Each structure stands twice: as structure tokens, then as C-alpha cells.
Amino acid sequence: MKLAFFDAKPYDIPSFEKYAGAAGMEIRFFDTRLTADTAELAKGCEAVCVFVNDEVNAEVIDRLYGFGVKIIALRSAGYNNVDLRRAFGRIHVVHVPAYSPYSVAEHAMALLLTSVRRIHKAYNRTREFNFSLNGLTGFDLHGKTVGVVGTGKIGRIFIDICRGFGMRVIAYDKFPAKDAGIEYLPLAELFAQSDIISLHCPLTEETRHMIGRDAIGQMKKGVILVNTSRGALIDAEALLEGIKARQVGAACLDVYEEEADVFFQDISGHILNDDVLARLISMPNVIVTSHQAFLTEDALNNIAETTVRNILSCFENDGICENELCYRCGNVEQCRKERKERCF
Ligand code: NAI
């Protein structure tokens, strides 16, 4: 079994070598992203392993299928970069639905605390022996209202963390959990009441730019936005306008709409072509991390272990893979997996 591993980074390799090696898989690591131009690298491999910024569109799927690839294994939870309809009936798609929701929820709180207590500024100051406190005044999280959009695995852990801080939690979810003890409100109401808004829902056609000019206009002046979910949930230009107008008090971004061209790479010696990102980063009240929320040792080990298990179960004895994805998955009428069959 040969696996073509795209967008490989040094921190991916040890855990995958450990779990794939033990399963007798041969891995070809490529540091390039998967695109229509690089798909050819998968020739001779039965499976490809991809991450969030690899392009798994119709053209790429056609090419992979032509090369005999049978499985696309996402080493992520989100799968908005995969054309599931095109893959259906041709290439099995599997993902890692949960590897450490704690890693992401804790990172969201780390960003929030850094922002409200100005840790990023203090760190730089004290390194230069500037011990002044001027401009570092923060505020207590205790007693503030946090609006959580998306109350799945990560959102709920974030809610628990916020409750530990004595915050009032309100939430919006398209599919509210029953008996979860969560105060759900309509989205507009959440926007109006929240001091802090944290996004934990998936990126879909419906949620793309859910935070745009209109939404920002409905929020409290000085609202803090935290996004550890997917960049395109926020219209970055509208965010920039909101920050310049002092409507948005701070933004904590682990993800960015156009991150595919820059995140995960060291481009410190180059000119950044993305003016919106450059302007956002220049703001004193914006903190950007480059899609780092998942990056803990615990998560990396879980990702590698589950990905290898997913691939094996797809191959073994026509086995059903519980983490297989298709555009019918979850659809009560059409979902074969719910009937304990393979997706196709
Ligand atoms: P999950 O599937 O457990 O929860 C997602 C929640 O969003 C569900 O409760 C669902 O009902 C809700 N939802 C679906 N459509 C919605 C809509 N239109 N409006 C509001 N809520 C909606 O997913 P999980 O594991 O909590 O992950 C959430 C997101 O976090 C993922 O979709 C992914 O994009 C992102 N993520 C980011 C990582 C990072 O490193 N920054 C790592 C892992 C996930």
C-alpha cells in the first residue's frame, strides 16, 4: 500500500511514520500542496493524504481517479475543500472527525486571553526591557457575554472553558442540541448581546461570509471576534472596515479567507501580496496565528492513528469506514452508512 502525502510538514512526519510504518504502509511525503498541477505525484499510489489547503476539486479528483487512486484521506475534520459529489462512486473520502477538540478550543481561549490582556504587546516590550504598563489595560472576562456560533465538539468545550471563567454563554446553532443546558438565541440576537463572539461552525455555502458588513453592524461596539474555524466565515474586507471604524474592538484569527497562499509557509523574506492580510496584521488589536489551533502532540498522534485506521478499514474486506464522507452522509433518506453499508 502506497500513500502520497501532500503538504507534508516536519511536524507531520514522525507521527505518520510511526502509525503507517506499523501498518506496513509506504508513505511518499511531498511538501507541495495537492493541486491539478501536482496531482501526478500520486501516480502509483492507492491513497492520498491531504490537509485543509490542498485542492480536491473536480479536476483533481478526475486526475487522481485516472491514476488509480482509491482513497482520499483527509487528515483534518473540515472537508470544505473536497468536491464530495465528484468523488462519489469513484474515490472514497475519509476524514478525522475528532482528534482533539480540546486543542482548538484551548487555542481559541489562548487567543482571546492574549488579546484582552495584551500579552502579545507585553511580551515584546519586556524583551526590550520596556517595563511600562501604558496601553496594556485589559478587562475581566468574568461577567462578560460570549456568543458561541456552532455548538459541536469544539464549541461545547469552548463553552465549558468560558463558564470556568465565569462568563455568560449564549449560542447559535443551526441544529441546536437538545438538553445541553445551553442558552440558544437567534443569530441576530447573539450578535446584539455578545461582548465576544467565537466561531465554531463548519464552512458551507450557507455560512460563507456569515460575518460580513451587515452582521458586524448588528454587533456591540467594541466586540471581539475569535475565529478558529474557517477563514471564509468572515468577510475579511468587512472585518478590516469594522476595525477601522472602531466597531470591532479586536480580532483573534487562526484562519483567514485567503490563507491557502500564505499559511504554513515561511515567506518572511518576501513581500506579502495580500493587502488585506497585511493591513489586518498591522493592527494592534488583531492577532493572527496561521491555522495552528490543532497543533498539539496529542492531536497529531490522534490524527495519524485515525487516518491510518481509516485507510485500512476502507481497504480491508470491503469494510465500512465509520469516517467515510459522501454528499449523502447524514441524509436520512439516502445515507447508506447509517444503514451500516459502505457509502458506495
Ligand atoms: P462539529 O461537527 O462537532 O460541530 C459543528 C457544529 O456546527 C454542529 O453543532 C453543527 O450543528 C453546527 N452548524 C452546522 N451548520 C451551521 C450553521 N449554518 N450555523 C451554525 N451552526 C452550524 O465540528 P467541530 O469538531 O466542533 O469543528 C468545528 C469546526 O472547527 C470545523 O468545521 C473546522 O472548520 C474547524 N476546525 C479548525 C481547526 C483549526 O486548526 N483551526 C481544527 C479542527 C476543526
Coordinates of C-alpha atoms and ligand atoms in Angstrom, one line a residue:
M1 CA 0.0 0.0 0.0
K2 CA 1.5 3.3 -1.1
L3 CA 0.3 6.7 0.3
A4 CA 1.1 10.0 -1.4
F5 CA 1.2 12.6 1.4
F6 CA 0.7 16.2 0.3
D7 CA 1.6 19.4 2.0
A8 CA 3.9 17.5 4.4
K9 CA 5.5 19.5 7.2
P10 CA 8.3 18.4 9.5
Y11 CA 5.7 18.1 12.4
D12 CA 3.5 15.7 10.4
I13 CA 6.2 13.2 9.6
P14 CA 7.1 11.4 12.9
S15 CA 3.6 10.5 13.9
F16 CA 2.7 9.3 10.4
E17 CA 5.9 7.3 10.1
K18 CA 5.1 5.6 13.4
Y19 CA 1.5 4.6 12.7
A20 CA 1.7 4.0 8.9
G21 CA 5.1 2.2 9.3
A22 CA 3.5 -0.2 11.9
A23 CA 0.7 -0.9 9.4
G24 CA 3.2 -1.7 6.6
M25 CA 2.3 1.4 4.5
E26 CA 4.8 3.1 2.4
I27 CA 4.5 6.9 2.5
R28 CA 5.8 9.3 -0.1
F29 CA 6.0 12.7 1.6
F30 CA 5.6 15.8 -0.7
D31 CA 5.9 19.3 0.7
T32 CA 3.9 20.7 -2.2
R33 CA 0.1 21.2 -1.9
L34 CA -2.2 19.0 -4.0
T35 CA -3.4 20.9 -7.0
A36 CA -4.3 19.9 -10.6
D37 CA -0.6 20.5 -11.4
T38 CA 0.8 18.4 -8.6
A39 CA -1.7 15.5 -8.7
E40 CA 0.6 13.5 -10.9
L41 CA 2.8 12.9 -7.9
A42 CA 0.2 10.5 -6.7
K43 CA 0.8 8.1 -9.7
G44 CA 1.4 4.6 -8.4
C45 CA -0.2 5.3 -5.0
E46 CA -3.5 3.7 -3.9
A47 CA -4.3 6.5 -1.4
V48 CA -3.5 10.2 -1.0
C49 CA -3.4 12.1 2.3
V50 CA -4.4 15.8 2.2
F51 CA -4.8 18.7 4.5
V52 CA -7.0 21.8 4.7
N53 CA -5.4 23.9 1.9
D54 CA -5.0 21.1 -0.6
E55 CA -7.3 21.5 -3.6
V56 CA -9.5 18.5 -4.0
N57 CA -11.8 19.9 -6.7
A58 CA -13.5 18.0 -9.6
E59 CA -10.4 18.3 -11.9
V60 CA -8.1 17.0 -9.2
I61 CA -10.5 14.1 -8.4
D62 CA -10.7 13.2 -12.1
R63 CA -6.9 13.1 -12.3
L64 CA -6.5 11.0 -9.2
Y65 CA -9.1 8.6 -10.3
G66 CA -7.3 8.2 -13.6
F67 CA -4.1 7.4 -11.8
G68 CA -5.9 4.6 -9.9
V69 CA -6.2 6.4 -6.5
K70 CA -8.9 4.7 -4.4
I71 CA -8.9 6.7 -1.2
I72 CA -8.5 10.4 -0.3
A73 CA -7.7 10.6 3.4
L74 CA -8.2 14.0 4.9
R75 CA -6.0 14.5 8.0
S76 CA -8.5 17.2 9.1
A77 CA -12.0 17.4 10.4
G78 CA -13.2 20.0 7.9
Y79 CA -13.7 18.9 4.3
N80 CA -15.0 22.1 2.5
N81 CA -12.0 21.7 0.1
V82 CA -13.3 18.4 -1.3
D83 CA -15.9 18.0 -4.1
L84 CA -17.7 15.1 -2.5
R85 CA -20.2 14.8 -5.3
R86 CA -17.4 14.4 -7.9
A87 CA -15.7 11.8 -5.7
F88 CA -18.9 9.7 -5.1
G89 CA -18.8 6.3 -6.7
R90 CA -15.2 6.7 -7.7
I91 CA -12.9 7.6 -4.8
H92 CA -13.6 7.0 -1.2
V93 CA -13.1 10.1 1.0
V94 CA -12.4 9.7 4.7
H95 CA -11.6 12.3 7.4
V96 CA -10.7 12.6 11.1
P97 CA -13.9 13.9 12.7
A98 CA -12.3 14.5 16.1
Y99 CA -8.7 14.3 17.1
S100 CA -8.5 16.7 19.9
P101 CA -11.3 19.3 20.1
Y102 CA -9.5 20.5 23.2
S103 CA -6.6 21.7 21.1
V104 CA -8.8 24.0 19.1
A105 CA -11.0 25.2 22.0
E106 CA -7.9 25.9 24.2
H107 CA -6.3 27.8 21.3
A108 CA -9.4 30.0 20.9
M109 CA -9.2 30.9 24.6
A110 CA -5.4 31.4 24.4
L111 CA -6.0 33.9 21.6
L112 CA -8.8 35.6 23.5
L113 CA -6.7 36.0 26.7
T114 CA -3.7 37.2 24.7
S115 CA -5.9 39.8 23.1
V116 CA -7.8 41.1 26.2
R117 CA -4.7 41.1 28.5
R118 CA -2.4 42.5 25.7
I119 CA 0.1 39.6 26.3
H120 CA 1.5 39.9 22.8
K121 CA 2.4 43.5 23.4
A122 CA 3.8 42.9 26.9
Y123 CA 6.0 40.0 25.6
N124 CA 7.6 42.2 23.0
R125 CA 8.1 45.1 25.5
T126 CA 9.8 43.2 28.2
R127 CA 12.2 41.5 25.8
E128 CA 13.4 45.1 25.1
F129 CA 13.4 45.9 28.9
N130 CA 10.5 48.2 28.4
F131 CA 8.5 47.6 31.7
S132 CA 6.0 50.3 31.1
L133 CA 2.3 49.4 31.6
N134 CA 0.9 52.2 29.5
G135 CA -1.6 51.0 26.9
L136 CA -1.8 47.5 28.4
T137 CA -5.1 47.9 30.2
G138 CA -7.3 44.9 29.6
F139 CA -10.6 43.8 31.0
D140 CA -12.0 40.9 33.0
L141 CA -13.6 38.1 31.1
H142 CA -15.7 37.3 34.2
G143 CA -19.2 38.5 33.8
K144 CA -18.9 39.2 30.0
T145 CA -21.2 37.6 27.5
V146 CA -19.7 35.3 24.9
G147 CA -21.7 34.2 21.8
V148 CA -20.7 30.8 20.5
V149 CA -21.7 30.0 16.9
G150 CA -21.7 26.2 16.4
T151 CA -22.0 24.0 19.5
G152 CA -20.5 20.8 18.2
K153 CA -17.4 19.1 19.7
I154 CA -15.2 22.2 19.8
G155 CA -17.9 24.8 20.5
R156 CA -19.0 22.9 23.6
I157 CA -15.5 22.6 25.1
F158 CA -15.1 26.3 24.5
I159 CA -18.3 26.9 26.3
D160 CA -17.1 24.9 29.3
I161 CA -13.9 26.8 29.3
C162 CA -15.8 30.1 29.2
R163 CA -18.1 29.0 32.0
G164 CA -14.9 28.3 34.1
F165 CA -14.1 32.0 33.7
G166 CA -17.5 33.0 35.0
M167 CA -18.7 34.2 31.6
R168 CA -22.3 34.2 30.5
V169 CA -22.6 31.9 27.4
I170 CA -25.2 32.3 24.7
A171 CA -25.1 30.3 21.5
Y172 CA -26.5 29.8 18.0
D173 CA -26.5 26.5 16.1
K174 CA -28.5 25.6 13.0
F175 CA -29.2 22.3 14.8
P176 CA -29.4 23.2 18.5
A177 CA -28.5 20.4 20.9
K178 CA -31.4 19.2 23.0
D179 CA -31.0 19.1 26.8
A180 CA -27.5 20.6 26.6
G181 CA -28.1 23.3 29.1
I182 CA -27.1 25.9 26.5
E183 CA -29.0 29.2 26.0
Y184 CA -29.7 29.3 22.3
L185 CA -30.7 32.5 20.6
P186 CA -31.3 33.6 17.0
L187 CA -28.1 34.8 15.3
A188 CA -29.1 38.4 15.2
E189 CA -29.8 38.3 19.0
L190 CA -26.5 36.7 19.6
F191 CA -24.7 39.4 17.6
A192 CA -26.6 42.1 19.6
Q193 CA -25.8 40.8 23.0
S194 CA -22.3 39.4 22.8
D195 CA -19.1 41.1 24.0
I196 CA -17.1 38.3 22.4
I197 CA -18.1 36.1 19.5
S198 CA -16.3 32.8 18.8
L199 CA -17.0 30.8 15.6
H200 CA -17.1 27.0 15.8
C201 CA -19.4 26.0 12.9
P202 CA -18.2 24.5 9.6
L203 CA -17.7 26.4 6.3
T204 CA -20.6 25.8 4.0
E205 CA -22.3 27.8 1.2
E206 CA -24.7 29.0 3.9
T207 CA -22.1 30.0 6.4
R208 CA -19.6 31.6 4.0
H209 CA -19.3 35.3 5.0
M210 CA -21.8 34.9 7.8
I211 CA -19.7 37.7 9.4
G212 CA -20.0 40.4 6.9
R213 CA -20.9 44.2 6.9
D214 CA -24.5 43.6 8.0
A215 CA -23.6 41.2 10.8
I216 CA -20.8 43.5 12.1
G217 CA -23.2 46.4 12.0
Q218 CA -25.6 44.4 14.3
M219 CA -22.8 43.7 16.9
K220 CA -22.0 45.6 20.1
K221 CA -19.4 48.4 19.5
G222 CA -16.0 47.0 20.5
V223 CA -17.0 43.4 20.0
I224 CA -14.1 40.8 20.0
L225 CA -14.2 38.3 17.2
V226 CA -12.5 34.9 17.5
N227 CA -12.2 32.6 14.5
T228 CA -10.6 29.2 14.8
S229 CA -13.0 27.6 12.4
R230 CA -12.6 28.5 8.7
G231 CA -11.4 31.8 7.3
A232 CA -14.2 32.4 4.9
L233 CA -16.8 32.5 7.7
I234 CA -15.6 36.1 7.9
D235 CA -15.6 38.6 5.0
A236 CA -12.0 39.8 5.7
E237 CA -12.6 43.2 3.9
A238 CA -15.7 43.9 6.0
L239 CA -13.7 42.9 9.1
L240 CA -11.0 45.4 8.2
E241 CA -13.6 48.1 7.7
G242 CA -15.2 47.3 11.1
I243 CA -11.8 47.5 12.8
K244 CA -11.0 50.9 11.2
A245 CA -14.4 52.2 12.2
R246 CA -13.7 51.0 15.8
Q247 CA -16.9 48.9 15.6
V248 CA -14.8 45.7 16.1
G249 CA -12.6 46.1 19.2
A250 CA -10.3 43.2 18.4
A251 CA -10.0 40.1 16.2
C252 CA -8.3 36.8 17.0
L253 CA -7.8 34.9 13.8
D254 CA -6.4 31.4 13.5
V255 CA -7.8 31.1 10.0
Y256 CA -8.1 33.6 7.1
E257 CA -10.1 33.6 3.9
E258 CA -7.2 33.5 1.5
E259 CA -4.8 31.6 3.8
A260 CA -4.0 28.9 1.2
D261 CA -1.4 31.1 -0.5
V262 CA 0.4 32.0 2.7
F263 CA -0.3 29.9 5.8
F264 CA 2.0 27.0 6.7
Q265 CA 4.9 28.7 4.8
D266 CA 7.8 30.9 5.8
I267 CA 7.5 33.9 3.5
S268 CA 9.3 36.3 5.9
G269 CA 11.8 37.2 3.2
H270 CA 9.2 38.1 0.6
I271 CA 6.7 40.9 0.0
L272 CA 3.2 39.9 1.1
N273 CA 0.9 40.4 -1.8
D274 CA -2.3 40.2 0.2
D275 CA -3.0 43.8 1.2
V276 CA -6.0 42.9 3.4
L277 CA -4.0 40.4 5.4
A278 CA -1.0 42.8 5.6
R279 CA -3.3 45.6 7.0
L280 CA -5.0 43.3 9.4
I281 CA -1.7 42.1 10.8
S282 CA -0.5 45.7 11.1
M283 CA -3.4 46.5 13.5
P284 CA -2.5 46.5 17.2
N285 CA -5.8 44.8 18.1
V286 CA -5.5 41.9 15.6
I287 CA -3.8 38.6 16.4
V288 CA -3.1 36.1 13.6
T289 CA -1.9 32.6 14.0
S290 CA -1.5 30.5 10.9
H291 CA -4.1 27.7 11.3
Q292 CA -2.3 26.5 14.4
A293 CA -5.2 25.7 16.7
F294 CA -5.0 21.9 16.0
L295 CA -1.2 21.7 16.6
T296 CA -0.6 19.8 19.7
E297 CA 1.2 16.5 20.1
D298 CA -1.9 14.8 21.3
A299 CA -3.8 15.9 18.2
L300 CA -1.0 14.9 15.8
N301 CA -0.9 11.4 17.2
N302 CA -4.6 11.0 17.1
I303 CA -4.7 12.4 13.5
A304 CA -2.1 9.9 12.3
E305 CA -3.6 6.9 14.1
T306 CA -7.2 7.6 12.8
T307 CA -6.0 8.4 9.3
V308 CA -4.1 5.1 9.0
R309 CA -7.1 3.2 10.5
N310 CA -9.5 4.9 8.1
I311 CA -7.4 3.9 5.1
L312 CA -7.0 0.3 6.3
S313 CA -10.7 -0.1 7.1
C314 CA -11.7 1.2 3.6
F315 CA -9.4 -1.4 2.0
E316 CA -10.0 -4.4 4.3
N317 CA -12.7 -6.9 3.3
D318 CA -14.9 -4.2 1.8
G319 CA -15.1 -2.8 5.3
I320 CA -17.3 0.0 6.2
C321 CA -15.3 3.0 7.4
E322 CA -17.1 5.0 10.0
N323 CA -15.3 8.1 9.0
E324 CA -16.1 7.9 5.3
L325 CA -17.7 11.0 3.8
C326 CA -20.0 11.4 0.9
Y327 CA -22.5 14.0 -0.1
R328 CA -25.3 11.7 1.1
C329 CA -23.8 11.1 4.5
G330 CA -26.2 12.1 7.2
N331 CA -29.1 12.4 4.8
V332 CA -31.7 10.2 6.4
E333 CA -33.3 9.0 3.2
Q334 CA -30.1 8.4 1.2
C335 CA -27.4 7.7 3.8
R336 CA -26.1 4.1 3.3
K337 CA -23.6 4.4 6.1
E338 CA -26.5 4.9 8.5
R339 CA -27.7 1.5 7.3
K340 CA -24.3 0.1 8.1
E341 CA -23.2 -0.2 4.5
R342 CA -20.4 1.4 2.6
C343 CA -21.2 4.8 1.0
F344 CA -20.8 3.2 -2.4
Ligands
NAI1 P1 -18.8 19.6 14.8 O1 -19.3 19.0 13.6 O2 -18.7 18.8 16.0 O3 -19.7 20.9 15.2 C1 -20.1 21.8 14.2 C2 -21.4 22.5 14.7 O4 -21.7 23.5 13.8 C3 -22.5 21.5 14.8 O5 -23.2 21.6 16.1 C4 -23.5 21.9 13.7 O6 -24.8 21.7 14.0 C5 -23.1 23.4 13.6 N1 -23.6 24.0 12.4 C6 -23.7 23.5 11.2 N2 -24.1 24.4 10.3 C7 -24.3 25.5 10.9 C8 -24.8 26.8 10.6 N3 -25.2 27.1 9.3 N4 -24.8 27.8 11.5 C9 -24.4 27.5 12.8 N5 -24.0 26.3 13.2 C10 -23.9 25.3 12.3 O7 -17.4 20.2 14.4 P2 -16.2 20.6 15.4 O8 -15.3 19.4 15.5 O9 -16.7 21.2 16.6 O10 -15.4 21.6 14.4 C11 -15.9 22.9 14.1 C12 -15.1 23.5 13.0 O11 -13.8 23.8 13.5 C13 -14.8 22.6 11.8 O12 -15.8 22.6 10.9 C14 -13.5 23.1 11.3 O13 -13.8 24.0 10.2 C15 -12.9 23.9 12.4 N6 -11.6 23.3 12.8 C16 -10.5 24.1 12.9 C17 -9.3 23.7 13.3 C18 -8.1 24.5 13.4 O14 -6.9 24.1 13.5 N7 -8.2 25.9 13.3 C19 -9.1 22.2 13.6 C20 -10.3 21.5 13.6 C21 -11.5 22.0 13.2

